[in-house]
Coordinates of N, CA and C in Angstrom, one line a residue:
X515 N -145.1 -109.0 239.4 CA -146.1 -109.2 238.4 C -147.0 -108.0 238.4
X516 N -147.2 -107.7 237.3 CA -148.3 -106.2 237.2 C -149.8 -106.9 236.3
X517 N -150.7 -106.2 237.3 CA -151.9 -106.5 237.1 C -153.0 -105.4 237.1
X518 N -154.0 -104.9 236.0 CA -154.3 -104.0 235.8 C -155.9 -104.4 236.2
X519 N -156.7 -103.5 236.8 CA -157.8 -103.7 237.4 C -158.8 -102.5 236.6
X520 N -159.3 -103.2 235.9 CA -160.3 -102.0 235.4 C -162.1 -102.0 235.0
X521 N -162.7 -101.0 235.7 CA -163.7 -101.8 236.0 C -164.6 -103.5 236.6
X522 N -163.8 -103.0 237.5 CA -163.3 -104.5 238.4 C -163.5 -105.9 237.9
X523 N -162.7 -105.6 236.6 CA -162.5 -107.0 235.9 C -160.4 -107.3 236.5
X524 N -160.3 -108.2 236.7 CA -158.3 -108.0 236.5 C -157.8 -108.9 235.0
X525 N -157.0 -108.0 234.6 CA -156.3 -107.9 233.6 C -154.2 -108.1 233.9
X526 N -154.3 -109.4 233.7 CA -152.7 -109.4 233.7 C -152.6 -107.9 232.8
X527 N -151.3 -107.4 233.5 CA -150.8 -106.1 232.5 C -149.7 -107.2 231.8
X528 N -149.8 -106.7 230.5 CA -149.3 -107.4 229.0 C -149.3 -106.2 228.3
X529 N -147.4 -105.7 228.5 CA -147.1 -104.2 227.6 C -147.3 -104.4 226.0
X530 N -147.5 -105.3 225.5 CA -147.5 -105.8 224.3 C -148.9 -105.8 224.0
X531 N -149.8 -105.9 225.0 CA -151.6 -105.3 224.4 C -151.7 -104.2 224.7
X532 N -151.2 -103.9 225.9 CA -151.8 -102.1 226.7 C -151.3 -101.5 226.9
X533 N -151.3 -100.2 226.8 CA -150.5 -99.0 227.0 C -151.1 -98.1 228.3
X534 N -150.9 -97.3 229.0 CA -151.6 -96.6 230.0 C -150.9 -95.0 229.5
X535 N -151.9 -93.9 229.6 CA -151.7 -93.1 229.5 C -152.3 -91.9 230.2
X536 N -151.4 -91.2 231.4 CA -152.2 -90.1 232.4 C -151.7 -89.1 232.2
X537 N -152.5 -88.0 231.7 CA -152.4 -86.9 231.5 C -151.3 -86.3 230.4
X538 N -151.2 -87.2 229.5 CA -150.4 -87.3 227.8 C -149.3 -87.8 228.2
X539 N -149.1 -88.2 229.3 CA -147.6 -89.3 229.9 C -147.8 -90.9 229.6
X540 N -146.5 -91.3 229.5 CA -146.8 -93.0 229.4 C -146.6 -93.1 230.5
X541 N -147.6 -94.1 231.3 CA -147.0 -94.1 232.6 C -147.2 -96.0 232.8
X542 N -147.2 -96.8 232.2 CA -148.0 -98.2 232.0 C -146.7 -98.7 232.8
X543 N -145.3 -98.7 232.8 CA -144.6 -99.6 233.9 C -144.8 -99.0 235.2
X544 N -145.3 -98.0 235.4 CA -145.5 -97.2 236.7 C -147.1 -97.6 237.4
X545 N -148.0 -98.3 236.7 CA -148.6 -98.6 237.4 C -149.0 -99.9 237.7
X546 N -149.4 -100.0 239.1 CA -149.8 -101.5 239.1 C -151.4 -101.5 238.9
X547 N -152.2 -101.0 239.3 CA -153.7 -101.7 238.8 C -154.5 -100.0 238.6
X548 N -155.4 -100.4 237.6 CA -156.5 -99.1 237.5 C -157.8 -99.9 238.6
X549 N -158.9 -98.8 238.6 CA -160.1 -99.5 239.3 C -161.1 -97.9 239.1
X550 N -162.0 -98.3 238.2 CA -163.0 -97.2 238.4 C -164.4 -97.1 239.1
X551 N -164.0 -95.8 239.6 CA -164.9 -95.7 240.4 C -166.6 -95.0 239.7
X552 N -167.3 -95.4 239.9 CA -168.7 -95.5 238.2 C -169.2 -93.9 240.0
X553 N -169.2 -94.4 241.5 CA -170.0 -92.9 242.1 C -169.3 -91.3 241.5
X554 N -168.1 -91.5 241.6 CA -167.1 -90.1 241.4 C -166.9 -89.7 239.9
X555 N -167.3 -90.8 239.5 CA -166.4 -91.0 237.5 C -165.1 -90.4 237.4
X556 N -164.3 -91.2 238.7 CA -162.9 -91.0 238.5 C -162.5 -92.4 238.4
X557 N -161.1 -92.1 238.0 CA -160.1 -93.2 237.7 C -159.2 -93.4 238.8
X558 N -159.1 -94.5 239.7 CA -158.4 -94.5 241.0 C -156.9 -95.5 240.5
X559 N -155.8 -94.6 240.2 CA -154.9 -95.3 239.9 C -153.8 -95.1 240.8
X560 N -153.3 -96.7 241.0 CA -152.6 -97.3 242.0 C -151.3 -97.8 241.4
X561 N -150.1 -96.6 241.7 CA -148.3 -96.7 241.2 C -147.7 -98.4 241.8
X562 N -146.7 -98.2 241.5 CA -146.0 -99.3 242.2 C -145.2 -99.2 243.1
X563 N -145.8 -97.9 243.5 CA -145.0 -97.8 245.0 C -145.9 -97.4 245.9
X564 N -146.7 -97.8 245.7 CA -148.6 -98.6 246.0 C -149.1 -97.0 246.5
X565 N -148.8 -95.9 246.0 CA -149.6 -94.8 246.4 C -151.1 -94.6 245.1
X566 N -151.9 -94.6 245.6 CA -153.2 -94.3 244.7 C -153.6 -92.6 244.9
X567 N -153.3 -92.3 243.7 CA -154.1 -91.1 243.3 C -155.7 -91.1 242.0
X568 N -156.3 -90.1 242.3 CA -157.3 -90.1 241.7 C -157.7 -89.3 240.3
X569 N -158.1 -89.7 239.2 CA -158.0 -88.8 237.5 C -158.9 -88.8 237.4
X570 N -159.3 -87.6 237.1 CA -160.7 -87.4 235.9 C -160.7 -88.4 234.8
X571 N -162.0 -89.0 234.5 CA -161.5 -90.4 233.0 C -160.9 -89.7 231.8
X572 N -161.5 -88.2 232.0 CA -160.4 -87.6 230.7 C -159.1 -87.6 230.7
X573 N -158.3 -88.1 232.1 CA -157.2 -87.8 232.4 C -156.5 -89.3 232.3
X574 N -157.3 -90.0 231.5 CA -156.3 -91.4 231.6 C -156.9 -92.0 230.9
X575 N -156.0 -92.6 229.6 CA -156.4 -93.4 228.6 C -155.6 -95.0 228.6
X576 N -156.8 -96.0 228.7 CA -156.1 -97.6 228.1 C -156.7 -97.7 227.1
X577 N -155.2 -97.8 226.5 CA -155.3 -98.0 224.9 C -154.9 -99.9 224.8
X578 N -155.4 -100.4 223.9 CA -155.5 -101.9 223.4 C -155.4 -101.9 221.8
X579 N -155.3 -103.3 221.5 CA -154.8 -103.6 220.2 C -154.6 -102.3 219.7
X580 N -152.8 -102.6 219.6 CA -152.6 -101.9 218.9 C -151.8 -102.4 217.4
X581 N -151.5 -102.0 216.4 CA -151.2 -102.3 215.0 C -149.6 -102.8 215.2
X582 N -149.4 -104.1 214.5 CA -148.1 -104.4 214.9 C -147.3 -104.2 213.5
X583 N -145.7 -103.8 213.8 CA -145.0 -103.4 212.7 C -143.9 -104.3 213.0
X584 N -144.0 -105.4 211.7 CA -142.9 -106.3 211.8 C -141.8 -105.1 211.6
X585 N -140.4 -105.0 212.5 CA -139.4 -105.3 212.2 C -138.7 -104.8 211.4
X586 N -138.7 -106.5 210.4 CA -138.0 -106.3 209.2 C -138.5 -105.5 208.4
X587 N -139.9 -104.8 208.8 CA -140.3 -103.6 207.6 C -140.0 -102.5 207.5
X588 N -139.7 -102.4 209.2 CA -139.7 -101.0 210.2 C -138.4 -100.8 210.3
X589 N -137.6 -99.6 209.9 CA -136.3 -99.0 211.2 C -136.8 -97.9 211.7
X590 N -136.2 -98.2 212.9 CA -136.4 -96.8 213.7 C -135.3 -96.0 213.9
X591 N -135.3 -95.0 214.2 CA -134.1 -94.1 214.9 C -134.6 -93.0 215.8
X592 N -134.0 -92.4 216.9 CA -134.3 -91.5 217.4 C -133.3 -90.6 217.5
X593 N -133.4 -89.4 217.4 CA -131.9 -88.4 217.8 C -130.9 -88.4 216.3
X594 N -131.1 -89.3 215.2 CA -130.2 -90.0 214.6 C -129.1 -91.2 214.8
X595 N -130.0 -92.3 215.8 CA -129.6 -93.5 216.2 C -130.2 -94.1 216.0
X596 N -130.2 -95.4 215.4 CA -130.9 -96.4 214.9 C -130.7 -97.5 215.7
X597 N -132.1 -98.1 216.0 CA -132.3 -99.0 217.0 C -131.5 -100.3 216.3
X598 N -131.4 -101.4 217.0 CA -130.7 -102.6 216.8 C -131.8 -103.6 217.2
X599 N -131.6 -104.9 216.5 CA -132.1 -105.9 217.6 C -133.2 -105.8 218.3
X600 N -133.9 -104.9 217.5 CA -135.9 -105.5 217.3 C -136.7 -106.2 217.2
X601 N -136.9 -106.7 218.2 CA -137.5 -108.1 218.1 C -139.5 -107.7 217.8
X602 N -139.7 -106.6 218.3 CA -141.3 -106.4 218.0 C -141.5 -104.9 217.7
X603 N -142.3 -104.2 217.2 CA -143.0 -102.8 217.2 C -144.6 -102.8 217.4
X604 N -144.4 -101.7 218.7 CA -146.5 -102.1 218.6 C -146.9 -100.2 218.4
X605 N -147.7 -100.0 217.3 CA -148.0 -98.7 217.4 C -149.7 -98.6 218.2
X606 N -150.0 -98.0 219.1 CA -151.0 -97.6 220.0 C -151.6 -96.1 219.6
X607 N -153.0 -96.1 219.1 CA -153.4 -94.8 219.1 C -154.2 -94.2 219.9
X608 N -153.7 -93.0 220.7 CA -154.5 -92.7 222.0 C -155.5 -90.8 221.0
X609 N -156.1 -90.5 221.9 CA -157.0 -89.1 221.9 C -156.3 -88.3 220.6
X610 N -155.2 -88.2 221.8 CA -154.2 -87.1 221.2 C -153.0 -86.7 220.5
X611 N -152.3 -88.3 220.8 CA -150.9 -89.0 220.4 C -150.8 -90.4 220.3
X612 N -150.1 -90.3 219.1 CA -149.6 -91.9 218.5 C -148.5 -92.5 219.4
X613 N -148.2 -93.8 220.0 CA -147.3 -93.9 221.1 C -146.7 -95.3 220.1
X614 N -145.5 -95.6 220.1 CA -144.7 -97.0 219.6 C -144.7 -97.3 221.1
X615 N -144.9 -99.0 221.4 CA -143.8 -99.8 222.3 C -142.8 -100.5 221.1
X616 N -141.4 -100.5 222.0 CA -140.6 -101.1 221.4 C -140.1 -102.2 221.8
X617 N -139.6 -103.8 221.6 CA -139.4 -104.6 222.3 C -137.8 -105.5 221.4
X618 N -137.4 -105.1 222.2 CA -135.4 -105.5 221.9 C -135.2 -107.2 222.2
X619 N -134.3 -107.6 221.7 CA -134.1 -109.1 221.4 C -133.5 -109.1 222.6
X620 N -133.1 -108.3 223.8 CA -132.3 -108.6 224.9 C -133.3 -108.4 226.2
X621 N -134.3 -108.6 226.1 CA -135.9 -108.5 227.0 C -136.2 -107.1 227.7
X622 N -135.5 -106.3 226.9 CA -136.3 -105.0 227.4 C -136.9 -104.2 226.2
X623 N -137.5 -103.5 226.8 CA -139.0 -102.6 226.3 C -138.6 -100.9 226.4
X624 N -139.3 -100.8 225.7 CA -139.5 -99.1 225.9 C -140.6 -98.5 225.1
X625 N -140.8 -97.0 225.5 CA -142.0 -96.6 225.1 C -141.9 -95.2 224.4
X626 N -142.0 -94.9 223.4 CA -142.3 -93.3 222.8 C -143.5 -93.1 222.4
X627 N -143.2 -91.5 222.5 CA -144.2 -91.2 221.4 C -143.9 -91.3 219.9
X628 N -144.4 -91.4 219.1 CA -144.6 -91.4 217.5 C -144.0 -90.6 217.4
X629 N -144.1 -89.4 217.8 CA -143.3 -87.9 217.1 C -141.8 -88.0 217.6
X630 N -141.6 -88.3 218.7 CA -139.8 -88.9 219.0 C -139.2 -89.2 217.9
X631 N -140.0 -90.5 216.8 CA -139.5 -91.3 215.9 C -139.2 -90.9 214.6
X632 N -138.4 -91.8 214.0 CA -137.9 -91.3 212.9 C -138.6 -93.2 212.3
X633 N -139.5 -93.2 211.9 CA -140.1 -94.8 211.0 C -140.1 -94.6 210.1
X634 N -139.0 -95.7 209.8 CA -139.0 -95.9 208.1 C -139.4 -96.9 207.2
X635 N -140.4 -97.0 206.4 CA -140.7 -98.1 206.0 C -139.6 -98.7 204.7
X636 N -140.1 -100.3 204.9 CA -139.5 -100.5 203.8 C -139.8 -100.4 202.4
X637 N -139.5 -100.0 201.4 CA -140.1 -99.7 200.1 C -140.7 -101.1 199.7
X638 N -140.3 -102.3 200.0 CA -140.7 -103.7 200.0 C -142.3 -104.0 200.2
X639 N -142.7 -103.2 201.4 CA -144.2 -103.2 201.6 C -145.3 -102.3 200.9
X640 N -144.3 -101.7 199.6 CA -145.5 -101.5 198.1 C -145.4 -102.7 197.2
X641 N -146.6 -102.9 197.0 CA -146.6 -104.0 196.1 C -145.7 -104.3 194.8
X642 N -145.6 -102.7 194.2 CA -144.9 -102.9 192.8 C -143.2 -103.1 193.0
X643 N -143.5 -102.8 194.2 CA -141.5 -102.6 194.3 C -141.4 -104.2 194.8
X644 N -142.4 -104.5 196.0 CA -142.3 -106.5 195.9 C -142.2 -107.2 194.8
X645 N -142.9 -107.1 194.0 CA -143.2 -107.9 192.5 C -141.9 -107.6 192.1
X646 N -141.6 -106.3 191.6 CA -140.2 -106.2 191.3 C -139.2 -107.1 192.0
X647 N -139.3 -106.7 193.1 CA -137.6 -107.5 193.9 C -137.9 -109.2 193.7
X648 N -139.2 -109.4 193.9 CA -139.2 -110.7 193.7 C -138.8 -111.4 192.3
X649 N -139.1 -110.5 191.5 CA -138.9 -110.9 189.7 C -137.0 -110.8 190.1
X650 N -136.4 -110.1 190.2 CA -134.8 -109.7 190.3 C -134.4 -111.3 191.5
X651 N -135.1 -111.5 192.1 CA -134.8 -112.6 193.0 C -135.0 -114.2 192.3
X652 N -135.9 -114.2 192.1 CA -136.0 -115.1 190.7 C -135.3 -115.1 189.6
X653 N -134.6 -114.3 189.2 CA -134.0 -114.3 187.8 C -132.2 -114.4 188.8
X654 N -132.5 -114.4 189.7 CA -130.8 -114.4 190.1 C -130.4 -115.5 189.9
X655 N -131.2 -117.1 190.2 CA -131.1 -118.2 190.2 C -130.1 -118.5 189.2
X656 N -130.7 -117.8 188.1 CA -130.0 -117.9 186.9 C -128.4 -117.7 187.0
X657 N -128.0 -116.7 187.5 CA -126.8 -116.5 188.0 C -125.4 -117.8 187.8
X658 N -124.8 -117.2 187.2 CA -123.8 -118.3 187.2 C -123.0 -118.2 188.6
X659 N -123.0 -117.1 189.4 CA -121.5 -116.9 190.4 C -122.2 -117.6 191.7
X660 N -121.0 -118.4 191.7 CA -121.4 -119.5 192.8 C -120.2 -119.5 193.3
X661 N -120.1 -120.5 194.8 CA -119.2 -120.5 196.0 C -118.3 -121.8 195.1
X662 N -116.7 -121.4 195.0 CA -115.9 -122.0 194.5 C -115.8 -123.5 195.2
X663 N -115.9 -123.5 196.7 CA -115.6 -124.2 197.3 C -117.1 -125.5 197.8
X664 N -118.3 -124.7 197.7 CA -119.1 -125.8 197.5 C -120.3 -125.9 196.5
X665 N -119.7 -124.8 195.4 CA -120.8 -125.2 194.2 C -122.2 -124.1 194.6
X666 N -122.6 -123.6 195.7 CA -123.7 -123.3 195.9 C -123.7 -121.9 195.3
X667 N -125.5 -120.9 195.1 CA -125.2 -120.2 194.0 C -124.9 -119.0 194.8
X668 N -124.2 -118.2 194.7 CA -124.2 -116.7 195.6 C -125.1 -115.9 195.9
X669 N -125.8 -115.4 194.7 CA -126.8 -114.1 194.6 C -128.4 -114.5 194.9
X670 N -128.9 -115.9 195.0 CA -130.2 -116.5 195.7 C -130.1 -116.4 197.1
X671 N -129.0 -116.8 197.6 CA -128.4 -117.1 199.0 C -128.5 -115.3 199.7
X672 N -128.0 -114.4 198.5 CA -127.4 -112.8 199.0 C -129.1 -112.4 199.3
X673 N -129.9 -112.1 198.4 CA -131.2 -112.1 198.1 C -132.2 -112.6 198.9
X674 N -132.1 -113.8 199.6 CA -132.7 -114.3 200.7 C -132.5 -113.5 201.8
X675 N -131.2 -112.7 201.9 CA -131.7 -112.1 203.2 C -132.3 -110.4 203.7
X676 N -132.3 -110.6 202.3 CA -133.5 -109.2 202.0 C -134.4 -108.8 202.7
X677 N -135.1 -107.9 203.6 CA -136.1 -107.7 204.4 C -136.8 -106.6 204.0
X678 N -135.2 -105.7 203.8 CA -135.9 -103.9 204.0 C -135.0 -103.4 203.1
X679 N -135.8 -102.0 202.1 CA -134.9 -101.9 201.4 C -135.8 -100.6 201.4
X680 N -134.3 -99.6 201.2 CA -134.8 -98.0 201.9 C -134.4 -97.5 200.5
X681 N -135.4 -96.7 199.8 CA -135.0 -95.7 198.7 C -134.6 -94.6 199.0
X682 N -133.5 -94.7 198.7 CA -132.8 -92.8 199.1 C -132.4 -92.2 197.5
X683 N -133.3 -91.3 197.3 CA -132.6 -90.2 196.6 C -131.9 -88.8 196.6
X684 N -130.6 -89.0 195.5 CA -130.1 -88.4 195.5 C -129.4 -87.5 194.2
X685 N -129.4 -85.8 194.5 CA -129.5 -85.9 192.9 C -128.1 -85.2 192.8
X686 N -127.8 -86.1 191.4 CA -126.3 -85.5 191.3 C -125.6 -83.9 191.5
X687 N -124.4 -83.9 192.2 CA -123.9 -82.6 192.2 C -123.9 -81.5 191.3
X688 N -124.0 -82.4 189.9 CA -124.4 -80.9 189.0 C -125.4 -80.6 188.7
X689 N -126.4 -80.8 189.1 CA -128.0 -80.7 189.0 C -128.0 -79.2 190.1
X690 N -127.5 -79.7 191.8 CA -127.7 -79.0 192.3 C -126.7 -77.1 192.1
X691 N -125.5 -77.6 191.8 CA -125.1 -77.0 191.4 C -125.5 -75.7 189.8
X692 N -126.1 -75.8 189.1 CA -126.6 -75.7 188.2 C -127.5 -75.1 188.5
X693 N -128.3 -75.0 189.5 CA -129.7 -74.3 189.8 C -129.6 -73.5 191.5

């Protein structure tokens, strides 16, 4: 269990509120407790392989609440690989860099920086394009094509599982061609 000591308050460590950051590194599974020292105005941080070194406080940032990104709004990719089976996104903003935690439906975590990422939002979280999809969801009801076998309607059922919806444009080959 990791437990973070700061200003000799203790703070269960919870990757999902705090991030730790020494010297533009993420180092938050690497450590087990902070504890400041107010004589030195250093930062006495203690690894989990219980060695304590000592930071200038400019040399180490705890970052808290950070902005959560449902999910279903957000895809990520890194490299050109798109994550799976996202169960949370926490964006953290420190001094000098934006840091994502990521948290996977199989109980592990990980941590980048913002600039690693490739986030994409869904076009669903502008209002005009919700109103829209919601109008097109609503009028599907109408729909006559339904499941042969038990009557129920297809395109309300397709439409419910709507989350994220990526606009990609693309302009035809003779356009580019042409100019």
């Amino acid at each position: 269990m990791m437990y973070l000591i700061i200003v000799k308050a203790v703070i269960k460590m919870n990757t999902t509120k705090y991030m730790i950051i020494i010297k533009g590194e993420i180092k938050t599974r690497d450590v087990k407790y902070l504890e400041q020292d107010d004589a030195s105005h250093k930062m006495n941080v203690t690894f989990n392989n219980r060695k304590t070194y000592s930071y200038t406080l400019d040399n180490v940032e705890f970052l808290e609440n950070p902005k959560f990104l449902d999910p279903r709004k957000y895809h990520l990719s890194k490299d050109g690989k798109n994550f799976f089976s996202v169960e949370a996104i926490y964006e953290f903003v420190g001094k000098n860099a934006t840091y994502i935690h990521v948290c996977f439906k199989n109980n592990v975590e990980r941590d980048y920086y913002k600039s690693q990422l490739d986030i994409q939002e869904s076009y669903l979280n502008k209002k005009d394009a919700a109103n829209v999809f919601d109008y097109i969801k609503e009028t599907s009801k109408l729909s006559n094509l339904k499941n042969e076998s038990n009557g129920e309607q297809l395109l309300p059922k397709k439409f419910k599982k709507f989350h994220f919806l990526e606009v990609m444009l693309h302009l035809p080959n003779i356009l580019i061609q042409n100019h």
